[in-house]
C-alpha positions as semicolon CSV with decimal commas, in nm:
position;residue;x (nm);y (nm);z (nm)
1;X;8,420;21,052;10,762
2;X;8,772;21,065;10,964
3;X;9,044;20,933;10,922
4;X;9,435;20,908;11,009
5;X;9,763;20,757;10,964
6;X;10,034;20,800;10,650
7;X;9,929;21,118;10,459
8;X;10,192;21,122;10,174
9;X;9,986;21,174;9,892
10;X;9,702;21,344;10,044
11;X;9,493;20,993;10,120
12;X;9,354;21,112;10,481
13;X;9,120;21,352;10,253
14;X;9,205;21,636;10,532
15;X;9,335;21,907;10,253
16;X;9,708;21,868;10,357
17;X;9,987;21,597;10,336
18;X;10,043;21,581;10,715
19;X;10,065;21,234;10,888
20;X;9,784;21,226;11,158
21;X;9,772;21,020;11,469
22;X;9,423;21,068;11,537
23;X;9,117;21,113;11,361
24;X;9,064;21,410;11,149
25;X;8,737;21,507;10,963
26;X;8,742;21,504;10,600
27;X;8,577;21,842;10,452
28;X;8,301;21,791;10,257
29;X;8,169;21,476;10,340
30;X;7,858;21,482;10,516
31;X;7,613;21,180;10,383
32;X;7,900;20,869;10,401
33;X;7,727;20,550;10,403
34;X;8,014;20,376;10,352
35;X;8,407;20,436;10,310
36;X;8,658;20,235;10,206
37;X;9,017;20,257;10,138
38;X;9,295;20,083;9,868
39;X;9,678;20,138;9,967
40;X;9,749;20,511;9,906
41;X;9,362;20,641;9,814
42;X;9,024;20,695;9,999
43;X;8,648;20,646;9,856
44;X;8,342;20,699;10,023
45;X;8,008;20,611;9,919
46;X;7,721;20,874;9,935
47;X;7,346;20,881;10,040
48;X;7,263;21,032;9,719
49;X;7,465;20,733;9,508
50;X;7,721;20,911;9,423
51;X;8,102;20,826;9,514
52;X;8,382;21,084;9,618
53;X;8,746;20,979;9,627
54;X;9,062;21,094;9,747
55;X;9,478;21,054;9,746
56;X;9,701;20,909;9,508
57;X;9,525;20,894;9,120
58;X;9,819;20,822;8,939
59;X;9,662;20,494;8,825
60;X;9,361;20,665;8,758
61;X;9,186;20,532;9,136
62;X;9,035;20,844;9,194
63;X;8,764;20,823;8,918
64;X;8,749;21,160;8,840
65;X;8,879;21,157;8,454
66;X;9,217;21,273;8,540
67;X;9,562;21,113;8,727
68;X;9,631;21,352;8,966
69;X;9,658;21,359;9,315
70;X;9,363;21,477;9,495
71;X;9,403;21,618;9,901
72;X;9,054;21,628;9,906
73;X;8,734;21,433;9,817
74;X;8,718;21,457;9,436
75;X;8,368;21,311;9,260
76;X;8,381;20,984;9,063
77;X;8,270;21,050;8,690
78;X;7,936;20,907;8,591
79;X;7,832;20,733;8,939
80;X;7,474;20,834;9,046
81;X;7,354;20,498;9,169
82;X;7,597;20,329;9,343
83;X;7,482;20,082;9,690
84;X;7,824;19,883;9,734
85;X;8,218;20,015;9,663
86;X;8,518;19,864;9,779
87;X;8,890;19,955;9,715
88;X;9,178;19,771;9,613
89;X;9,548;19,850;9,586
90;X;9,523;20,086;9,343
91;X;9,190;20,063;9,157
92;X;8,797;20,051;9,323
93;X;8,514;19,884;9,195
94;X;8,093;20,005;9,226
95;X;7,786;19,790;9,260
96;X;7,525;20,024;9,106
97;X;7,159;19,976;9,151
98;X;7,146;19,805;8,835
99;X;7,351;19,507;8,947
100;X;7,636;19,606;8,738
101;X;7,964;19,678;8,824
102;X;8,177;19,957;8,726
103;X;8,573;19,963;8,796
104;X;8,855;20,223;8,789
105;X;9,243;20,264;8,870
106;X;9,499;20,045;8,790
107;X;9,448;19,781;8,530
108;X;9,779;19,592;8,463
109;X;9,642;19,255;8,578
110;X;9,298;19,316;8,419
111;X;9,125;19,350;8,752
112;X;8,889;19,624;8,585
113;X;8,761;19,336;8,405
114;X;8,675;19,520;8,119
115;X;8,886;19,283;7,852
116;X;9,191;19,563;7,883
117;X;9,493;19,599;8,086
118;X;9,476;19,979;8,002
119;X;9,461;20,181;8,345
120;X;9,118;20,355;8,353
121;X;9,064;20,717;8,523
122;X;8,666;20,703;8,491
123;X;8,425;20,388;8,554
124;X;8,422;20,076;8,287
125;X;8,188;19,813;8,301
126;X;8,266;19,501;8,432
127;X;8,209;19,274;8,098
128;X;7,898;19,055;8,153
129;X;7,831;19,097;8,550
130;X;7,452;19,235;8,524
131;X;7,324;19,064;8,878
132;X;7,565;19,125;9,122
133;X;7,442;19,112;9,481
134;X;7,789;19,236;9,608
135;X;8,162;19,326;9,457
136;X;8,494;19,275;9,654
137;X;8,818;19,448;9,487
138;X;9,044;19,435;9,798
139;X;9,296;19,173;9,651
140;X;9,579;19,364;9,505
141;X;9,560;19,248;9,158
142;X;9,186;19,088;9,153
143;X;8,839;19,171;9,177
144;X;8,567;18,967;9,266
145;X;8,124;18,932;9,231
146;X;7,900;18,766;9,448
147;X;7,563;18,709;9,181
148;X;7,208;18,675;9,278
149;X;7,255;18,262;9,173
150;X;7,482;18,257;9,466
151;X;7,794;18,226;9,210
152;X;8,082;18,420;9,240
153;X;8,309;18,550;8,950
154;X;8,647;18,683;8,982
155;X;8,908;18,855;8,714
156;X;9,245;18,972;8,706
157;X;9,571;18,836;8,823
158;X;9,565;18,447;8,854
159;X;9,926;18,374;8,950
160;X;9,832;18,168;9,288
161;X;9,456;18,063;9,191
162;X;9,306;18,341;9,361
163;X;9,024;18,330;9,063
164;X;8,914;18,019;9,206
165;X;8,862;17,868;8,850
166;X;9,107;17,568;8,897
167;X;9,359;17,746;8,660
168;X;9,646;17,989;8,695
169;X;9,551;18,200;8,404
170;X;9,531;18,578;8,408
171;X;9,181;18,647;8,333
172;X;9,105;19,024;8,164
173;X;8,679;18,927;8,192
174;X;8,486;18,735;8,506
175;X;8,539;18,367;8,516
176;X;8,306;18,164;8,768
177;X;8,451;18,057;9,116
178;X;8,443;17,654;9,042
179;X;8,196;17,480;9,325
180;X;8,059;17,787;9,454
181;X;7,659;17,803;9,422
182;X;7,519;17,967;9,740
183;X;7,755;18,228;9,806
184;X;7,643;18,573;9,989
185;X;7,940;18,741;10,027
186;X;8,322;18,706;9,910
């Protein structure tokens, strides 16, 4: 994995907090086979299932059971079997093997979807989601599920609709997308 840009809080994964205008390698990580990134923190997903993270963990984003900082990859807590992670803001969400869904970070809005608004430094389960084909946390404030129906279910901050449930309600567990029956990704 490389990366570059803003460094502050140790995010490029390079063992420093220098800004970088081109690529640098991050130590350590030799099987990605897939990486992505929320607003101050890094994750990338492993060969063997397993999920390292890096940068700002003040909210807990890292997944490593603590809230600090990491400059370098740091391994998420209880992930073995991850196939699918994606970042948000300042939490990340797994697709494991299983079809579940396990989410960390920041939690204000309830985009952990585990019934709390309690920040979470290691994985929770996202209540009820047991056949997800794919998970998308990049919204801010809101996570999202593509299931093996084709249905989608979102949770978390609801302030515009971005649920998709025809309400504006905060939602701290999945709600189903309304119309949406032959979905493959969100």
């Amino acid at each position: 994995v490389q990366c570059w840009g803003n460094n502050l809080v140790g995010e490029l994964g390079s063992g420093n907090m220098n800004n970088s205008s081109s690529a640098v390698t991050v130590p350590g990580i030799t099987t990605a086979i897939q990486v992505s990134a929320g607003q101050e923190h890094t994750c990338a997903l492993l060969s063997s299932g397993s999920i390292k993270c890096w940068g700002s963990g003040g909210s807990g984003q890292l997944g490593d059971g603590t809230w600090l900082n990491r400059l370098a990859p740091a391994t998420v807590s209880g992930i073995s079997t991850a196939t699918q992670i994606s970042s948000g803001g300042f939490h990340t969400c797994a697709r494991l093997s299983d079809s579940t869904v396990k989410c960390w970070g920041y939690n204000w809005y309830g985009q952990l979807g585990n019934n709390t608004q309690t920040d979470q430094a290691a994985p929770v389960a996202v209540s009820g989601i047991t056949t997800a084909t794919q998970v998308a946390a990049e919204g801010y404030t809101n996570s999202c599920a593509v299931l093996a129906s084709g249905t989608v279910k979102c949770w978390g901050d609801n302030s515009y609709g971005q649920l998709g449930d025809g309400t504006y309600t905060q939602r701290l567990t999945p709600v189903s997308v309304a119309s949406i029956t032959t979905a493959t990704q969100v």
